[in-house]
PDB file of C-alpha atoms in Angstrom:
ATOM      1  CA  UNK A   1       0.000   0.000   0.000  1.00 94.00           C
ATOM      2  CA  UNK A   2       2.940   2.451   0.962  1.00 96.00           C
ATOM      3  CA  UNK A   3       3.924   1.711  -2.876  1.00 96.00           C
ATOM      4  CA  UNK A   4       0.780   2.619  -4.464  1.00 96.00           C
ATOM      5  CA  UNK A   5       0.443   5.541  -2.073  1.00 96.00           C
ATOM      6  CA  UNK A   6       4.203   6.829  -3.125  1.00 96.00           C
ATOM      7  CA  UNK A   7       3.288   6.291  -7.027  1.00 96.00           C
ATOM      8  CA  UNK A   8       0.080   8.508  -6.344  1.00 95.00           C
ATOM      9  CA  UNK A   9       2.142  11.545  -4.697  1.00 96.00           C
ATOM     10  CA  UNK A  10       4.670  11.262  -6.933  1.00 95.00           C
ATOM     11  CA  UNK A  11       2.110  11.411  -9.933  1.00 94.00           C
ATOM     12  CA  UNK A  12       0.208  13.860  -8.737  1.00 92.00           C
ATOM     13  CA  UNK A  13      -0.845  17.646  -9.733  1.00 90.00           C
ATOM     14  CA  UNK A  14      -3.706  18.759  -7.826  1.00 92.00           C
ATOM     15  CA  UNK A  15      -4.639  15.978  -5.626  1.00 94.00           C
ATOM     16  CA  UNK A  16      -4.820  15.587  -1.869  1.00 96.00           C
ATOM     17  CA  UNK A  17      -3.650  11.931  -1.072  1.00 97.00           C
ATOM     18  CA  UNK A  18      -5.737  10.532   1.734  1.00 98.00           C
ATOM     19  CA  UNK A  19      -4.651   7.068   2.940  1.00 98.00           C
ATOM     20  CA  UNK A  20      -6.760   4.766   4.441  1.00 97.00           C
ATOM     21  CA  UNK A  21      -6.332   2.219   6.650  1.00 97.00           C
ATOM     22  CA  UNK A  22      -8.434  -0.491   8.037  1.00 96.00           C
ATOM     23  CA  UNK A  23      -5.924  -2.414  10.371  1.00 96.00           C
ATOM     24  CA  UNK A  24      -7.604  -1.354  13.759  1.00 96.00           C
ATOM     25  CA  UNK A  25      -9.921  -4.044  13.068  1.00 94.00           C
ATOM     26  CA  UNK A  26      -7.742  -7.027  13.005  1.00 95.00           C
ATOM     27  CA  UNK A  27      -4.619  -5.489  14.089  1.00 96.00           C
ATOM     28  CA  UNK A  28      -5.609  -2.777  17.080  1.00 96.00           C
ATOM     29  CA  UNK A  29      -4.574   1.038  17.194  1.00 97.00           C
ATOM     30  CA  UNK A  30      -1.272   0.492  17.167  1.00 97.00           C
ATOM     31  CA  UNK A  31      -1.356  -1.420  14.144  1.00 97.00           C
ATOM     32  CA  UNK A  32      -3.073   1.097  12.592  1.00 98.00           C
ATOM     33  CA  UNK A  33      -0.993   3.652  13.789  1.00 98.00           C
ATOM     34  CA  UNK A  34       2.484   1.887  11.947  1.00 98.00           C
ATOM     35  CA  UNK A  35       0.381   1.478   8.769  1.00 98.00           C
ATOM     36  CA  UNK A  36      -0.458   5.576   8.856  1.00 98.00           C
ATOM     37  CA  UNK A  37       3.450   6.493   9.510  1.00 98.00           C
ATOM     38  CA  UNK A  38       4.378   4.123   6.507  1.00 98.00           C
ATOM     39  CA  UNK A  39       1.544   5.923   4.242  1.00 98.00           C
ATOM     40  CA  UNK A  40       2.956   9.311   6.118  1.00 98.00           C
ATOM     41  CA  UNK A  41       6.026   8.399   5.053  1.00 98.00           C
ATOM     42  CA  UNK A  42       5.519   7.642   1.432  1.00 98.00           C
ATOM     43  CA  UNK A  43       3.452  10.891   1.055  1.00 98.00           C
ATOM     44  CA  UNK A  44       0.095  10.233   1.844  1.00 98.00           C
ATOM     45  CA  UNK A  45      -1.351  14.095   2.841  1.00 98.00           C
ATOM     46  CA  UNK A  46      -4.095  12.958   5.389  1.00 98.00           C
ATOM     47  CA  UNK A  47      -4.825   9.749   6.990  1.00 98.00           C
ATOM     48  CA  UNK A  48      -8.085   7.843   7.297  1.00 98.00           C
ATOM     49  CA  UNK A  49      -8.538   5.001   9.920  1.00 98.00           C
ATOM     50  CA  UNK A  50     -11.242   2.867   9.265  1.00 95.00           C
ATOM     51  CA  UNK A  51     -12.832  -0.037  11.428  1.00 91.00           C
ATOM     52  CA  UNK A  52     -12.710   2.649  14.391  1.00 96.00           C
ATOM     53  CA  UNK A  53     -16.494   1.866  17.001  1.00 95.00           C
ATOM     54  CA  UNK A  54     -16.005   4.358  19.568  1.00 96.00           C
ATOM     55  CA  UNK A  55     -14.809   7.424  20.811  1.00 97.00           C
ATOM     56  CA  UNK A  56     -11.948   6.127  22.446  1.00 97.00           C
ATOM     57  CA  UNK A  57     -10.758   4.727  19.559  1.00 97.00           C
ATOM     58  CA  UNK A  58     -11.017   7.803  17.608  1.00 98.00           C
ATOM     59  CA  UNK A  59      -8.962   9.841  20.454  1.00 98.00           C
ATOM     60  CA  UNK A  60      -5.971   7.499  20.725  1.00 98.00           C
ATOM     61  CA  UNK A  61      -5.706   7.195  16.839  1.00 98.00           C
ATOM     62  CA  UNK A  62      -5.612  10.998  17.047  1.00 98.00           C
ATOM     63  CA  UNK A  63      -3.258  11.204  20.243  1.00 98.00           C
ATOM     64  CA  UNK A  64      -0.800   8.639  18.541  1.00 98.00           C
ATOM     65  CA  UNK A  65      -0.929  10.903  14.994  1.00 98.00           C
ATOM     66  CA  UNK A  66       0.040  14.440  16.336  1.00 97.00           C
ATOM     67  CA  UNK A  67      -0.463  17.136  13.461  1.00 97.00           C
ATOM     68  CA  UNK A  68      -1.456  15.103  11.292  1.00 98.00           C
ATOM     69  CA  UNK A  69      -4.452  15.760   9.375  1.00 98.00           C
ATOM     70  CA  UNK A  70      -7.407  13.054   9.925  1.00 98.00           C
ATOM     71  CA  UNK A  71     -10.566  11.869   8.068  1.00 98.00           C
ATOM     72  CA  UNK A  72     -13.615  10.166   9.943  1.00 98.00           C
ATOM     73  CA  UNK A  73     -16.167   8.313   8.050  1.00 95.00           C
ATOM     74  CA  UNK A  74     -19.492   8.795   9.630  1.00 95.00           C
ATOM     75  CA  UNK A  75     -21.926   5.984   7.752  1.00 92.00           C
ATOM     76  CA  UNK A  76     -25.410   5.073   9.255  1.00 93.00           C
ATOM     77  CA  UNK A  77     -26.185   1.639   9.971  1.00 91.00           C
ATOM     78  CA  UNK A  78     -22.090   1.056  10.332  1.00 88.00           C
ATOM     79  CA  UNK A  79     -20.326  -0.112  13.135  1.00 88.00           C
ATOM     80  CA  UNK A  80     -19.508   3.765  14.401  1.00 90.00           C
ATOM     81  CA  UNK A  81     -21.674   5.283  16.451  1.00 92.00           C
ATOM     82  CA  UNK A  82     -23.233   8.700  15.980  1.00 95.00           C
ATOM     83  CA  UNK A  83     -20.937  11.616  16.127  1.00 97.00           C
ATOM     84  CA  UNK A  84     -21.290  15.607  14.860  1.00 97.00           C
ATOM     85  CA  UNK A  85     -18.381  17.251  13.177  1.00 98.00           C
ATOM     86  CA  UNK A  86     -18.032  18.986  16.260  1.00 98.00           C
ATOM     87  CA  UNK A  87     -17.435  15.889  18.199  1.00 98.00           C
ATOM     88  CA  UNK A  88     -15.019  14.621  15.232  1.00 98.00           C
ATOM     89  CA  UNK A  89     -13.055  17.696  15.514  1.00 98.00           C
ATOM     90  CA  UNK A  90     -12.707  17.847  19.350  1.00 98.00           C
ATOM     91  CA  UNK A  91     -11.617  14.072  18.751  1.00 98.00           C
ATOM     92  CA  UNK A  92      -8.954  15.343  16.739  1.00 98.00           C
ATOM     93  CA  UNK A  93      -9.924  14.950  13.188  1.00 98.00           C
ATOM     94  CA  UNK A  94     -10.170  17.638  10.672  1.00 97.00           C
ATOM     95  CA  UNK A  95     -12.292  15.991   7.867  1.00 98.00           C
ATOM     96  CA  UNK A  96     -15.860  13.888   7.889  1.00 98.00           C
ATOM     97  CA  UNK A  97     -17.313  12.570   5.274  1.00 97.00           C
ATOM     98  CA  UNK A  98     -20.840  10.912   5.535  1.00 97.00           C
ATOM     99  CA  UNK A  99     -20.684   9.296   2.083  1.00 95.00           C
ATOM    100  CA  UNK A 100     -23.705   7.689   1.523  1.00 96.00           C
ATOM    101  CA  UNK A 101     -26.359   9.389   3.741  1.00 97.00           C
ATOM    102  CA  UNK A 102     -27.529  12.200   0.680  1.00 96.00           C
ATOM    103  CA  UNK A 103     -27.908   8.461  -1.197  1.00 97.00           C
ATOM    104  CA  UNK A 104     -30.429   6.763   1.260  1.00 97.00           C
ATOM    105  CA  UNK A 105     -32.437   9.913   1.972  1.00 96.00           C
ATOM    106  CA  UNK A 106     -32.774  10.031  -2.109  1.00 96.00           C
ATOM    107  CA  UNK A 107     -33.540   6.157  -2.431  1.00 97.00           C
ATOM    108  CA  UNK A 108     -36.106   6.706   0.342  1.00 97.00           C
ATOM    109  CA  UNK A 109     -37.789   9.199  -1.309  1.00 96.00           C
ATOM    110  CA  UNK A 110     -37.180   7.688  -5.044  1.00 97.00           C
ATOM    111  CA  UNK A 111     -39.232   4.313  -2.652  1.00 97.00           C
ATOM    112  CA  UNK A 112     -42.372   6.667  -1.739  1.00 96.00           C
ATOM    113  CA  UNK A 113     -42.457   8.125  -5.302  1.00 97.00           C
ATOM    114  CA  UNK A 114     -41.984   4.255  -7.483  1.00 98.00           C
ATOM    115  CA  UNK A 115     -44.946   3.109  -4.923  1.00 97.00           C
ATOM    116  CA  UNK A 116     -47.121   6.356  -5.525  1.00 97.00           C
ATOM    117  CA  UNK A 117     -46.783   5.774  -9.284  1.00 97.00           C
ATOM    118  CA  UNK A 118     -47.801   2.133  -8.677  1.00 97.00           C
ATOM    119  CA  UNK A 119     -50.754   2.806  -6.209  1.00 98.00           C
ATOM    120  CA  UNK A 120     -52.288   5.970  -7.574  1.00 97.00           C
ATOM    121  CA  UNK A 121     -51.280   6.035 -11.294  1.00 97.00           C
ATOM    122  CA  UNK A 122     -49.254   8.781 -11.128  1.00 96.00           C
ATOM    123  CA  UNK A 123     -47.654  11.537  -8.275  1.00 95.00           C
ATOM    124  CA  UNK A 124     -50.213  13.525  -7.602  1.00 95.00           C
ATOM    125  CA  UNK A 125     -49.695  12.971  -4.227  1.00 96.00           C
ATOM    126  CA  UNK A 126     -46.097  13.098  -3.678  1.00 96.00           C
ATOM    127  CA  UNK A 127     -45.839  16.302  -5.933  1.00 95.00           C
ATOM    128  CA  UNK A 128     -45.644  18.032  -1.877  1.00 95.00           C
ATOM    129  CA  UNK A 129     -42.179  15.848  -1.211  1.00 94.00           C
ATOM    130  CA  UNK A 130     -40.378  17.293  -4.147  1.00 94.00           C
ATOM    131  CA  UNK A 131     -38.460  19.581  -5.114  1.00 93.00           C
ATOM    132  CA  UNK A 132     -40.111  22.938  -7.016  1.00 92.00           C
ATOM    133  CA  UNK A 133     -38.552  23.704 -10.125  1.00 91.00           C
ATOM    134  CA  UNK A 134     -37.598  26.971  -8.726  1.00 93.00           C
ATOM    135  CA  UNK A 135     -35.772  25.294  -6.351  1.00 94.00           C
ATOM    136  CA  UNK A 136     -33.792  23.483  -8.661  1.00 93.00           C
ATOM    137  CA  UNK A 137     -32.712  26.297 -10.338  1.00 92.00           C
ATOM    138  CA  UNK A 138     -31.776  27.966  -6.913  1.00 94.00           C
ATOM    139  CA  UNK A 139     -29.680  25.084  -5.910  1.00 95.00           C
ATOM    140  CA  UNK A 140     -27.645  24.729  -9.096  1.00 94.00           C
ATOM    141  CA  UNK A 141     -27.525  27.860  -9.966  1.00 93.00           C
ATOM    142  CA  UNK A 142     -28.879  27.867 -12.712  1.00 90.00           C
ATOM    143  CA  UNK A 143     -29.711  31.950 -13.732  1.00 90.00           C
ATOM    144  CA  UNK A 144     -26.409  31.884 -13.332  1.00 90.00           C
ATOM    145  CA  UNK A 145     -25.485  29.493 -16.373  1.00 86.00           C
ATOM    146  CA  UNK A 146     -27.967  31.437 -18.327  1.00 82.00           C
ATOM    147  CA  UNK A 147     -26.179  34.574 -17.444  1.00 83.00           C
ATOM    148  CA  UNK A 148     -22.968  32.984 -18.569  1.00 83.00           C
ATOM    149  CA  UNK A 149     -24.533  31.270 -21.589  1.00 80.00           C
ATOM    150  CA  UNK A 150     -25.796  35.030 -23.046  1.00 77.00           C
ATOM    151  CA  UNK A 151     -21.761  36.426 -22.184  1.00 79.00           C
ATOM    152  CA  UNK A 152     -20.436  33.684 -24.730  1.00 80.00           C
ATOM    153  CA  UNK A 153     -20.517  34.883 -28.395  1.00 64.00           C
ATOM    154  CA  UNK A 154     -21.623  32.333 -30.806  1.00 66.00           C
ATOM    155  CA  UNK A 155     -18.553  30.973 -33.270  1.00 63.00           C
ATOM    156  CA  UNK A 156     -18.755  32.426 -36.605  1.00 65.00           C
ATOM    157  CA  UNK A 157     -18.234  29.629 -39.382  1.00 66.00           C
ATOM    158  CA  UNK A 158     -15.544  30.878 -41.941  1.00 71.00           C
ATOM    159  CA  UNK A 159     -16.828  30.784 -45.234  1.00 73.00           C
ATOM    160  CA  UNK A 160     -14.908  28.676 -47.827  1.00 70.00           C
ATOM    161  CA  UNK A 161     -12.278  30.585 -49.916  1.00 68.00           C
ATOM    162  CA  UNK A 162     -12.927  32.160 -52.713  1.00 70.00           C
ATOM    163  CA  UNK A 163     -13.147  30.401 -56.156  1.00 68.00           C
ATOM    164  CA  UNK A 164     -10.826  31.146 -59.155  1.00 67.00           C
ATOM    165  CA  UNK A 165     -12.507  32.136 -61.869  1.00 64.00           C
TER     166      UNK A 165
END
Protein backbone atom coordinates (compact mmCIF):
# COMPACT_ATOMS: atom_id res chain seq x y z
CA UNK A 1 0.00 0.00 0.00
CA UNK A 2 2.94 2.45 0.96
CA UNK A 3 3.92 1.71 -2.88
CA UNK A 4 0.78 2.62 -4.46
CA UNK A 5 0.44 5.54 -2.07
CA UNK A 6 4.20 6.83 -3.13
CA UNK A 7 3.29 6.29 -7.03
CA UNK A 8 0.08 8.51 -6.34
CA UNK A 9 2.14 11.55 -4.70
CA UNK A 10 4.67 11.26 -6.93
CA UNK A 11 2.11 11.41 -9.93
CA UNK A 12 0.21 13.86 -8.74
CA UNK A 13 -0.85 17.65 -9.73
CA UNK A 14 -3.71 18.76 -7.83
CA UNK A 15 -4.64 15.98 -5.63
CA UNK A 16 -4.82 15.59 -1.87
CA UNK A 17 -3.65 11.93 -1.07
CA UNK A 18 -5.74 10.53 1.73
CA UNK A 19 -4.65 7.07 2.94
CA UNK A 20 -6.76 4.77 4.44
CA UNK A 21 -6.33 2.22 6.65
CA UNK A 22 -8.43 -0.49 8.04
CA UNK A 23 -5.92 -2.41 10.37
CA UNK A 24 -7.60 -1.35 13.76
CA UNK A 25 -9.92 -4.04 13.07
CA UNK A 26 -7.74 -7.03 13.01
CA UNK A 27 -4.62 -5.49 14.09
CA UNK A 28 -5.61 -2.78 17.08
CA UNK A 29 -4.57 1.04 17.19
CA UNK A 30 -1.27 0.49 17.17
CA UNK A 31 -1.36 -1.42 14.14
CA UNK A 32 -3.07 1.10 12.59
CA UNK A 33 -0.99 3.65 13.79
CA UNK A 34 2.48 1.89 11.95
CA UNK A 35 0.38 1.48 8.77
CA UNK A 36 -0.46 5.58 8.86
CA UNK A 37 3.45 6.49 9.51
CA UNK A 38 4.38 4.12 6.51
CA UNK A 39 1.54 5.92 4.24
CA UNK A 40 2.96 9.31 6.12
CA UNK A 41 6.03 8.40 5.05
CA UNK A 42 5.52 7.64 1.43
CA UNK A 43 3.45 10.89 1.05
CA UNK A 44 0.10 10.23 1.84
CA UNK A 45 -1.35 14.10 2.84
CA UNK A 46 -4.09 12.96 5.39
CA UNK A 47 -4.83 9.75 6.99
CA UNK A 48 -8.08 7.84 7.30
CA UNK A 49 -8.54 5.00 9.92
CA UNK A 50 -11.24 2.87 9.27
CA UNK A 51 -12.83 -0.04 11.43
CA UNK A 52 -12.71 2.65 14.39
CA UNK A 53 -16.49 1.87 17.00
CA UNK A 54 -16.00 4.36 19.57
CA UNK A 55 -14.81 7.42 20.81
CA UNK A 56 -11.95 6.13 22.45
CA UNK A 57 -10.76 4.73 19.56
CA UNK A 58 -11.02 7.80 17.61
CA UNK A 59 -8.96 9.84 20.45
CA UNK A 60 -5.97 7.50 20.73
CA UNK A 61 -5.71 7.19 16.84
CA UNK A 62 -5.61 11.00 17.05
CA UNK A 63 -3.26 11.20 20.24
CA UNK A 64 -0.80 8.64 18.54
CA UNK A 65 -0.93 10.90 14.99
CA UNK A 66 0.04 14.44 16.34
CA UNK A 67 -0.46 17.14 13.46
CA UNK A 68 -1.46 15.10 11.29
CA UNK A 69 -4.45 15.76 9.37
CA UNK A 70 -7.41 13.05 9.93
CA UNK A 71 -10.57 11.87 8.07
CA UNK A 72 -13.62 10.17 9.94
CA UNK A 73 -16.17 8.31 8.05
CA UNK A 74 -19.49 8.79 9.63
CA UNK A 75 -21.93 5.98 7.75
CA UNK A 76 -25.41 5.07 9.25
CA UNK A 77 -26.19 1.64 9.97
CA UNK A 78 -22.09 1.06 10.33
CA UNK A 79 -20.33 -0.11 13.13
CA UNK A 80 -19.51 3.77 14.40
CA UNK A 81 -21.67 5.28 16.45
CA UNK A 82 -23.23 8.70 15.98
CA UNK A 83 -20.94 11.62 16.13
CA UNK A 84 -21.29 15.61 14.86
CA UNK A 85 -18.38 17.25 13.18
CA UNK A 86 -18.03 18.99 16.26
CA UNK A 87 -17.44 15.89 18.20
CA UNK A 88 -15.02 14.62 15.23
CA UNK A 89 -13.06 17.70 15.51
CA UNK A 90 -12.71 17.85 19.35
CA UNK A 91 -11.62 14.07 18.75
CA UNK A 92 -8.95 15.34 16.74
CA UNK A 93 -9.92 14.95 13.19
CA UNK A 94 -10.17 17.64 10.67
CA UNK A 95 -12.29 15.99 7.87
CA UNK A 96 -15.86 13.89 7.89
CA UNK A 97 -17.31 12.57 5.27
CA UNK A 98 -20.84 10.91 5.54
CA UNK A 99 -20.68 9.30 2.08
CA UNK A 100 -23.70 7.69 1.52
CA UNK A 101 -26.36 9.39 3.74
CA UNK A 102 -27.53 12.20 0.68
CA UNK A 103 -27.91 8.46 -1.20
CA UNK A 104 -30.43 6.76 1.26
CA UNK A 105 -32.44 9.91 1.97
CA UNK A 106 -32.77 10.03 -2.11
CA UNK A 107 -33.54 6.16 -2.43
CA UNK A 108 -36.11 6.71 0.34
CA UNK A 109 -37.79 9.20 -1.31
CA UNK A 110 -37.18 7.69 -5.04
CA UNK A 111 -39.23 4.31 -2.65
CA UNK A 112 -42.37 6.67 -1.74
CA UNK A 113 -42.46 8.13 -5.30
CA UNK A 114 -41.98 4.26 -7.48
CA UNK A 115 -44.95 3.11 -4.92
CA UNK A 116 -47.12 6.36 -5.53
CA UNK A 117 -46.78 5.77 -9.28
CA UNK A 118 -47.80 2.13 -8.68
CA UNK A 119 -50.75 2.81 -6.21
CA UNK A 120 -52.29 5.97 -7.57
CA UNK A 121 -51.28 6.03 -11.29
CA UNK A 122 -49.25 8.78 -11.13
CA UNK A 123 -47.65 11.54 -8.27
CA UNK A 124 -50.21 13.52 -7.60
CA UNK A 125 -49.69 12.97 -4.23
CA UNK A 126 -46.10 13.10 -3.68
CA UNK A 127 -45.84 16.30 -5.93
CA UNK A 128 -45.64 18.03 -1.88
CA UNK A 129 -42.18 15.85 -1.21
CA UNK A 130 -40.38 17.29 -4.15
CA UNK A 131 -38.46 19.58 -5.11
CA UNK A 132 -40.11 22.94 -7.02
CA UNK A 133 -38.55 23.70 -10.12
CA UNK A 134 -37.60 26.97 -8.73
CA UNK A 135 -35.77 25.29 -6.35
CA UNK A 136 -33.79 23.48 -8.66
CA UNK A 137 -32.71 26.30 -10.34
CA UNK A 138 -31.78 27.97 -6.91
CA UNK A 139 -29.68 25.08 -5.91
CA UNK A 140 -27.64 24.73 -9.10
CA UNK A 141 -27.52 27.86 -9.97
CA UNK A 142 -28.88 27.87 -12.71
CA UNK A 143 -29.71 31.95 -13.73
CA UNK A 144 -26.41 31.88 -13.33
CA UNK A 145 -25.48 29.49 -16.37
CA UNK A 146 -27.97 31.44 -18.33
CA UNK A 147 -26.18 34.57 -17.44
CA UNK A 148 -22.97 32.98 -18.57
CA UNK A 149 -24.53 31.27 -21.59
CA UNK A 150 -25.80 35.03 -23.05
CA UNK A 151 -21.76 36.43 -22.18
CA UNK A 152 -20.44 33.68 -24.73
CA UNK A 153 -20.52 34.88 -28.39
CA UNK A 154 -21.62 32.33 -30.81
CA UNK A 155 -18.55 30.97 -33.27
CA UNK A 156 -18.76 32.43 -36.60
CA UNK A 157 -18.23 29.63 -39.38
CA UNK A 158 -15.54 30.88 -41.94
CA UNK A 159 -16.83 30.78 -45.23
CA UNK A 160 -14.91 28.68 -47.83
CA UNK A 161 -12.28 30.58 -49.92
CA UNK A 162 -12.93 32.16 -52.71
CA UNK A 163 -13.15 30.40 -56.16
CA UNK A 164 -10.83 31.15 -59.15
CA UNK A 165 -12.51 32.14 -61.87
Amino acid sequence: MAAKIAAAAKARRNLVVIARTDAAASEGIDGAVARARLYLQAGADAIFPEALTNADMFRAFAKAMPGVKLLANMTEFGRTPFFTASEFEAMGYRMVIWPVSALRAANKAQERVFAALQKDGGTQKVVDQMQTRQELYDTIGYHEYEALDASIVKTVVPQGMPQRD
